[in-house]
Coordinates of C-alpha atoms in Angstrom, one line a residue:
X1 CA 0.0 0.0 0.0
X2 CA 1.1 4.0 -0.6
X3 CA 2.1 6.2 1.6
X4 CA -0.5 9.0 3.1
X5 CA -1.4 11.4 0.5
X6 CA -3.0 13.9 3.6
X7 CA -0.7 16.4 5.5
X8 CA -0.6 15.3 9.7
X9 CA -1.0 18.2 12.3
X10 CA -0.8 18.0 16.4
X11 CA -4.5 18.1 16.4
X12 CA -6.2 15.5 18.3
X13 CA -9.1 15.1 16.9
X14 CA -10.3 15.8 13.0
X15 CA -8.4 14.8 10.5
X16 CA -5.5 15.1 13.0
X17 CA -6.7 12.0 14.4
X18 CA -4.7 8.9 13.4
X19 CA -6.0 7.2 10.1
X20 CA -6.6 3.7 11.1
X21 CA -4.1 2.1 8.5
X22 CA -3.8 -1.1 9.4
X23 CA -7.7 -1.9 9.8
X24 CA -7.9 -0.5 6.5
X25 CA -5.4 -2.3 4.9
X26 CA -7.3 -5.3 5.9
X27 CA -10.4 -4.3 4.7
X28 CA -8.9 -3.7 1.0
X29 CA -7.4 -6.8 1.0
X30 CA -10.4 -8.4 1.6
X31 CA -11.8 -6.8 -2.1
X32 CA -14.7 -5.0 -0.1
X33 CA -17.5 -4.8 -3.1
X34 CA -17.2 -1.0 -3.9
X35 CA -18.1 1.7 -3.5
X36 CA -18.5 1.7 0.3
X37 CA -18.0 3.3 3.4
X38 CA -16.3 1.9 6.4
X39 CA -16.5 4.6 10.0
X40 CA -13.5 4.6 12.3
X41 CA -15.5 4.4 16.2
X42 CA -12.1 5.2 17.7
X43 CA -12.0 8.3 16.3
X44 CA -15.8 9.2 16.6
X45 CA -14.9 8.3 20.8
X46 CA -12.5 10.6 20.2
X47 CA -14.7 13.8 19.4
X48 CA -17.5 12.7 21.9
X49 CA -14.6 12.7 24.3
X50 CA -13.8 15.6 23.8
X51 CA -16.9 17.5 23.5
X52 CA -18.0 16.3 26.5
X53 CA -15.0 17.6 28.2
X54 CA -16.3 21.0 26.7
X55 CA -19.7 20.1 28.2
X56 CA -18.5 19.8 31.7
X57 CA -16.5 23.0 32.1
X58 CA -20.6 23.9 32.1
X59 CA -20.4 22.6 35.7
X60 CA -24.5 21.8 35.4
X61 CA -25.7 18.2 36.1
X62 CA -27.3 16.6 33.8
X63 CA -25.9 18.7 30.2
X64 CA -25.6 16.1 27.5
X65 CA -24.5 15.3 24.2
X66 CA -26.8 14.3 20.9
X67 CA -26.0 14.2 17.1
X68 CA -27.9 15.7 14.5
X69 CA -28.5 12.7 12.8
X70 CA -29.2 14.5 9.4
X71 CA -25.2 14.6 9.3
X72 CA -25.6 10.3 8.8
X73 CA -28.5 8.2 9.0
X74 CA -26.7 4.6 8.5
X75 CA -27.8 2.4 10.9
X76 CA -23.8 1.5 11.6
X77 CA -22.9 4.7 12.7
X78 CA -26.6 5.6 14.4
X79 CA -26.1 2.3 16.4
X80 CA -23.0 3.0 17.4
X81 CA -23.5 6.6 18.8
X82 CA -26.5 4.9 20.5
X83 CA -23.8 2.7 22.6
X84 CA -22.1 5.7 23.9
X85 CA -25.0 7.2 25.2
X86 CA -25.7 9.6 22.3
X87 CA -29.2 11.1 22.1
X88 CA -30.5 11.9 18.8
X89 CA -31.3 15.5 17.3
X90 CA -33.9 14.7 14.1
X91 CA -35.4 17.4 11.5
X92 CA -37.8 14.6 9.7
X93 CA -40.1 11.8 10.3
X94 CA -37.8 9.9 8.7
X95 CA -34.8 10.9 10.9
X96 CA -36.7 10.2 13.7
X97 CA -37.1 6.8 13.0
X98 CA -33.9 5.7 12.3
X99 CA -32.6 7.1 15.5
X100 CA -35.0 5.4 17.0
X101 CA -34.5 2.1 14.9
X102 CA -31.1 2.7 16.3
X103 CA -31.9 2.6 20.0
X104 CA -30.8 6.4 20.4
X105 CA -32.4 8.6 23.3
X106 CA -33.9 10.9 24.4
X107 CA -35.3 12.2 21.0
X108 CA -35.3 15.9 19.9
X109 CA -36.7 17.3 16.5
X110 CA -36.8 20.7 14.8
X111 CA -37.6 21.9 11.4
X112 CA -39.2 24.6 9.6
X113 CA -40.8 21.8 7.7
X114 CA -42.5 19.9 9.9
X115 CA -46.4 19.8 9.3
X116 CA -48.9 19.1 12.0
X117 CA -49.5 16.0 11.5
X118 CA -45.6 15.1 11.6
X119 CA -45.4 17.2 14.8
X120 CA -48.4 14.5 16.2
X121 CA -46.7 11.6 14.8
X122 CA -42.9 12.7 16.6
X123 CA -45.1 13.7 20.2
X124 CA -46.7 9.7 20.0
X125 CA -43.2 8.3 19.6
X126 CA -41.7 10.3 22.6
X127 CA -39.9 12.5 20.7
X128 CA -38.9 15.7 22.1
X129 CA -40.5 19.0 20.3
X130 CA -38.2 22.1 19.9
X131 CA -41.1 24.3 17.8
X132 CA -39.9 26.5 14.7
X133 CA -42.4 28.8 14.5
X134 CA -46.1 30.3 16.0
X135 CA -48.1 28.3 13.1
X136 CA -46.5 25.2 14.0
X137 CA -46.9 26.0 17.9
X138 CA -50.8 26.0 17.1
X139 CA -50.4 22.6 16.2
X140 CA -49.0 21.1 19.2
X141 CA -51.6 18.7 21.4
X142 CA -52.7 20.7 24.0
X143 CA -51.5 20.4 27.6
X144 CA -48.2 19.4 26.4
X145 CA -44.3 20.3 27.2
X146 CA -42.6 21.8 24.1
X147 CA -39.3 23.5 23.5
X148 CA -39.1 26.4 21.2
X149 CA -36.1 27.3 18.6
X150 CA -35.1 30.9 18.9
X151 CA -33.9 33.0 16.1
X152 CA -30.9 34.9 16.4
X153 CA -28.6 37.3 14.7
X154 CA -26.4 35.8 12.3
X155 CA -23.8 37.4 9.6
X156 CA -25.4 38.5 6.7
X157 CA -23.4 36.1 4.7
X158 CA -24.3 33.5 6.3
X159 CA -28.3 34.0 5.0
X160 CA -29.5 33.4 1.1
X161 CA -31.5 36.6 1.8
X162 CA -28.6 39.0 3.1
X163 CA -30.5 39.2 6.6
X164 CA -28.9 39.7 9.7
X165 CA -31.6 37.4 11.3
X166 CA -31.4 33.1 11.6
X167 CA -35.0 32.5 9.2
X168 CA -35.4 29.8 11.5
X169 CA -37.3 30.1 14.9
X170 CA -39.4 32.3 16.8
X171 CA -37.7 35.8 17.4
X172 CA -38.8 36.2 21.3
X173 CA -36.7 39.7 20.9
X174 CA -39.6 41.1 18.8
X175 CA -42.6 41.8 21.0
X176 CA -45.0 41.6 18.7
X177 CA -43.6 38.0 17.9
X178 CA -43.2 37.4 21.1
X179 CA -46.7 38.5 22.2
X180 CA -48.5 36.1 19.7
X181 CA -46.3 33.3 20.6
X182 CA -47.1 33.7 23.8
X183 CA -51.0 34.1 23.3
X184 CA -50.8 30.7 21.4
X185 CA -49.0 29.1 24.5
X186 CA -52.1 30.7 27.2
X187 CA -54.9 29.3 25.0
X188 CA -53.6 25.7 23.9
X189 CA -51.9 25.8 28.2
X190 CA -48.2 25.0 26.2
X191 CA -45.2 24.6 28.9
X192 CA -42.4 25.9 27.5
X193 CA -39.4 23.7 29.2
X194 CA -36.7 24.0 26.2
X195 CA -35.0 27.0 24.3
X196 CA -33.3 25.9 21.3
X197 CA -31.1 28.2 19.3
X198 CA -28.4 27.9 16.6
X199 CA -25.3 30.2 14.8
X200 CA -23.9 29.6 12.2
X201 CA -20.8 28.5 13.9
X202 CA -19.0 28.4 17.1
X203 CA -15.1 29.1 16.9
X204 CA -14.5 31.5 20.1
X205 CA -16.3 33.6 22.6
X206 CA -17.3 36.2 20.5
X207 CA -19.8 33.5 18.7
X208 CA -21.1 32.0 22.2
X209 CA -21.9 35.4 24.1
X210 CA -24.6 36.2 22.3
X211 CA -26.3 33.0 21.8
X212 CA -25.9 32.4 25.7
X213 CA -27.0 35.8 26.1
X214 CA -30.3 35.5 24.2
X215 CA -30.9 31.7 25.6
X216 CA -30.8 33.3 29.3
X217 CA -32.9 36.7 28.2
X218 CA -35.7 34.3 27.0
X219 CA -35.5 32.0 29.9
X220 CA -36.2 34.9 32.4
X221 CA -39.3 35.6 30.5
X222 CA -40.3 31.5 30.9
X223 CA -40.2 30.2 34.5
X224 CA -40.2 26.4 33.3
X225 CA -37.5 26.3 31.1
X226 CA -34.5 24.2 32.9
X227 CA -32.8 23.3 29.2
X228 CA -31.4 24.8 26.8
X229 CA -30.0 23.5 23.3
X230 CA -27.0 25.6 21.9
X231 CA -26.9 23.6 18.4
X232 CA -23.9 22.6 16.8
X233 CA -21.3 24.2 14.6
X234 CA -17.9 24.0 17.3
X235 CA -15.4 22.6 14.5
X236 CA -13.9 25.7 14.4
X237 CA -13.3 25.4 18.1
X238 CA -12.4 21.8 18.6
X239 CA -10.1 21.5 15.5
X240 CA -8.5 24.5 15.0
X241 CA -9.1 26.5 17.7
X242 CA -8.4 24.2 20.6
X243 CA -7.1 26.8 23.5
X244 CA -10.6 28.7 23.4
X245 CA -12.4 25.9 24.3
X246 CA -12.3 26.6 28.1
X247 CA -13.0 30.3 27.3
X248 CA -15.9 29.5 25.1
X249 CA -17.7 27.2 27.8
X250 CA -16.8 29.1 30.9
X251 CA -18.6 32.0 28.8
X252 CA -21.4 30.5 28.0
X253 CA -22.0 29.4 31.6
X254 CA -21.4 33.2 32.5
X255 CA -24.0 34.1 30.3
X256 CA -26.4 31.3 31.0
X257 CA -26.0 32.3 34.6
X258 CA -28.3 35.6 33.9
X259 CA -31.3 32.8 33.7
X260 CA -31.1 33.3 37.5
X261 CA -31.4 29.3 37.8
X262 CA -29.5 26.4 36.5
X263 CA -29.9 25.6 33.2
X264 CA -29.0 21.8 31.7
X265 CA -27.3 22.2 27.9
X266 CA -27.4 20.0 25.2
X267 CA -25.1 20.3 22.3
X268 CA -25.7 18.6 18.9
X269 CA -23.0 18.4 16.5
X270 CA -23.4 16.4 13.5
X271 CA -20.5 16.9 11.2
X272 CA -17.9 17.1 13.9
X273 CA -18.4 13.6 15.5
X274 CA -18.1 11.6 12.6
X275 CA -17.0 13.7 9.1
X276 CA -12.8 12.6 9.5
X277 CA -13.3 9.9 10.5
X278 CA -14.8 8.2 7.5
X279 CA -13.5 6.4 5.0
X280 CA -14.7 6.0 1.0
X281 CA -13.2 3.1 -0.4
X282 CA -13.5 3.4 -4.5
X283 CA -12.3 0.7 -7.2
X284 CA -10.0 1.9 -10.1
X285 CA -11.9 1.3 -12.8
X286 CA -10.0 3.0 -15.8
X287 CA -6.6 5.1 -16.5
X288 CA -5.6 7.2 -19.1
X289 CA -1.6 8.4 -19.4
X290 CA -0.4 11.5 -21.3
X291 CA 2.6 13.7 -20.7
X292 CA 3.2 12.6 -16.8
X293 CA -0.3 12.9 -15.9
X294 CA -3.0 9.9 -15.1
X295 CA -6.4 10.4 -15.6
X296 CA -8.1 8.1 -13.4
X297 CA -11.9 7.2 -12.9
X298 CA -13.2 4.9 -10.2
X299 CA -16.6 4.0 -9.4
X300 CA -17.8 6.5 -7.1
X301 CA -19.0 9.7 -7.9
X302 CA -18.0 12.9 -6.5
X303 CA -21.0 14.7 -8.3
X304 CA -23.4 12.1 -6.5
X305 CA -21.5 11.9 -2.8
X306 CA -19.2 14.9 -2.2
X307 CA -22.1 17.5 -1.8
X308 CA -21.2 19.1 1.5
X309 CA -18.1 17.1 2.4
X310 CA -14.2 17.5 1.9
X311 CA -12.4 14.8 1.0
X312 CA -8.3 13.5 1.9
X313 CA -6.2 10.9 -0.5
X314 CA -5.4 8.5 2.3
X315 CA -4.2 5.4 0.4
X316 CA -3.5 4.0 -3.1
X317 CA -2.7 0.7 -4.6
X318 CA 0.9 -0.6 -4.5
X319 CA 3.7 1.1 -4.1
X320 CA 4.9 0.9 -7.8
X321 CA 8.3 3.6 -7.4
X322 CA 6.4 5.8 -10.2
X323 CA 5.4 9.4 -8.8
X324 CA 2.2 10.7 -11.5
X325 CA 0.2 14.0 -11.2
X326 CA -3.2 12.3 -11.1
X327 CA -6.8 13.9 -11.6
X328 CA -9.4 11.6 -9.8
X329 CA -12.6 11.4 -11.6
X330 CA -16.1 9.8 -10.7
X331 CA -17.5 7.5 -13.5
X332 CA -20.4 9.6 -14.5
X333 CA -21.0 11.6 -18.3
X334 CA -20.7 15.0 -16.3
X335 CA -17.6 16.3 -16.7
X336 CA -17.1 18.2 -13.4
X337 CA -17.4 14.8 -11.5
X338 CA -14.2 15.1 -9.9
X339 CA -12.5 14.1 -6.4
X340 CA -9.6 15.6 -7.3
X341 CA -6.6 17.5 -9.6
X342 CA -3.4 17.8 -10.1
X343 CA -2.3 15.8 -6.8
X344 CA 1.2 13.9 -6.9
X345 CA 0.2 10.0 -6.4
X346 CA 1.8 6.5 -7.1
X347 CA 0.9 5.0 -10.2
X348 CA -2.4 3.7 -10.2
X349 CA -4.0 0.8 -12.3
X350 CA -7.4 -0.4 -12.9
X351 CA -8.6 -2.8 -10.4
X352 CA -6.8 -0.9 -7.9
X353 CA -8.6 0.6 -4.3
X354 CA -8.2 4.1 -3.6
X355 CA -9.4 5.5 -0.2
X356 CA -10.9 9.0 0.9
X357 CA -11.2 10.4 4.1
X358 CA -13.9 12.6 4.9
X359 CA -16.7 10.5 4.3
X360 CA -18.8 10.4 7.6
X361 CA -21.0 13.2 6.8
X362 CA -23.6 14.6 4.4
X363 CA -22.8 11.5 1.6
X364 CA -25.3 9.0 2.0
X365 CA -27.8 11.4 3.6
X366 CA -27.0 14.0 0.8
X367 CA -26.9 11.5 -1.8
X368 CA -27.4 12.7 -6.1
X369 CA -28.7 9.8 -8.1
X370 CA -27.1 10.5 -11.5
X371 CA -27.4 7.1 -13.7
X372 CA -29.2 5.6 -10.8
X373 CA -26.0 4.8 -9.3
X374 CA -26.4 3.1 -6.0
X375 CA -25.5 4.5 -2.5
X376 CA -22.4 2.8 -0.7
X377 CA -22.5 0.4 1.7
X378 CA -21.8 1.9 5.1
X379 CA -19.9 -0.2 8.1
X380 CA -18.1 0.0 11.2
X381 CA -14.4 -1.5 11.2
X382 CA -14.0 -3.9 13.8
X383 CA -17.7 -5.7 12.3
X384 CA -18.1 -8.0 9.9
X385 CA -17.6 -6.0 7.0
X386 CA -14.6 -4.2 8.4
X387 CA -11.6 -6.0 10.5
X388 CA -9.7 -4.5 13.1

């Protein structure tokens, strides 16, 4: 087998983590059918270990962690999350019930899209109710606990409609919004128990201040709340910015503090738990040689898979002493269908495996169908389909 293709750092967790080499070497030589996906759980353990780290700096019993399970619904990855005590944070139906399929609790769902009758249908199964907005408030079963999602000021860029406003959630800030929300909660006798808000990203604790700030101004105004959910969004933080971790959490709990009463959190990263360490194995199905470069299309798409995600060269074939500049192609008739350019490689042939990290998020649940072309096969190493 090759030599890495990716750059190392000091980080700990990301793509700093340790490939697993060895467990993949075993799983190519075993001809896996292709193209499929095989997670690393040491290095998901690794980012739940260190998020809950983050977690208890909060110093509040009872914070915990979920994972916004519209990062990866395969049942490997769902199950295994479940065995570390991972609750689940859903946006469908659909979500819902593979989490639950899964054996992950407590529940939690939120989405502009849910209609009434999926907001019904997630109550019956248990499944905790973070509410987007007033219409879908007036659909909640009477007498019941509910959360609500908060909007909150975002960067501009960060919206498709260059507003400095989150279009998701109920702005409590607004009293007018706040007033009819409020009406709606009187009438239907609603208990709010759960603020939910989101920014685009957590990196330091310039991003956490104000999201703690407006969690703890809404709580004042709702005696019953004892919960708060601060999203995801903390790769920034954990990956690359690893010595404002403390500062971010110790803020947060400063800011939470204002509540004037304890307040558990609950954190959902999706992306960050299980993104790195992923791992697209691809068969070589064709190479073409001009003028020292390779040309080389395998059977997995990059049009159809790499929507959201950013994928690493970890391995090649053999080590064949011959240095190329290789363009990586998918095998579809679109001609932007491309893992990668220009990147210095061993000499590849067809039949060879080629592996990608960066595969544990938004592929299978982001999937393009072009030609049909089937979803990969997703597994845990150390199972049957993966050795260890």
């Amino acid at each position: 087998m090759s030599r890495h293709a990716h750059t190392t750092s000091p980080q700990r967790w990301g793509t700093g983590f340790p490939a697993p080499m060895e467990a993949l070497r075993c799983v190519v030589a075993a001809a896996p059918e292709t193209p499929t996906i095989v997670h690393d759980p040491d290095g998901i353990d690794a980012e739940i270990t260190a998020i809950r780290h983050g977690l208890s700096l909060l110093h509040v019993p009872g914070s915990r962690l979920l994972f916004s399970v519209k990062a990866n619904r395969s049942r490997a990855v769902l199950t295994h999350l479940a065995s570390r005590n991972i609750g689940a944070a859903v946006s469908s139906v659909a979500e819902d019930r593979a989490a639950a399929e899964a054996g992950m609790s407590p529940r939690y769902a939120t989405s502009p899209g849910l209609s009434g009758a999926d907001l019904i249908e997630l109550h019956k199964s248990g499944t905790h109710l973070d509410i987007d907005s007033i219409d879908q408030l007036a659909a909640v079963p009477r007498h019941s606990e509910t959360g609500l999602r908060l909007s909150v000021p975002i960067p501009r860029e960060s919206t498709a409609r260059d507003m400095p406003w989150s279009r998701f959630g109920i702005r409590w800030e607004d009293a007018g919004e706040r007033g009819k929300a409020q009406a709606v909660l009187k009438e239907r006798k609603l208990r709010v128990v759960r603020l939910h808000a989101h920014v685009r990203d957590i990196g330091g604790v310039e991003d956490v201040r104000p999201l703690g700030r407006a969690l703890a101004h809404a709580a004042r105004d709702l005696p019953e709340v004892d919960e708060v959910n601060i999203g995801g969004g903390m790769i920034r933080l954990f990956h690359h910015n690893q010595e404002a971790i403390a500062p971010v959490f110790e803020c947060l709990a400063e800011e939470l503090a204002r509540a004037g009463r304890p307040l558990r959190v609950l954190a959902e990263p999706g992306a960050q738990l299980v993104t790195s360490h992923g791992y697209l194995i691809t068969r070589v199905l064709s190479v073409r040689r001009h003028e020292g470069r390779q040309s080389v299309t395998v059977d997995a798409s990059a049009w159809n898979l790499a929507g959201w995600s950013r994928f690493h060269l970890a391995m090649t074939g053999a080590d064949r002493g011959e240095r190329w500049t290789t363009d990586l192609t998918g095998p579809t008739c679109y001609e932007k269908d491309l893992w990668f350019a220009g990147m210095a490689t061993d000499r590849i042939e067809p039949g060879d495996l080629v592996v990608l990290r960066g595969a544990g998020a938004y592929v299978g649940s982001m999937l393009r169908v072009l030609h049909g072309l089937a979803a990969p096969g997703e597994s845990l190493l150390g199972t049957a389909d993966g050795a260890r």
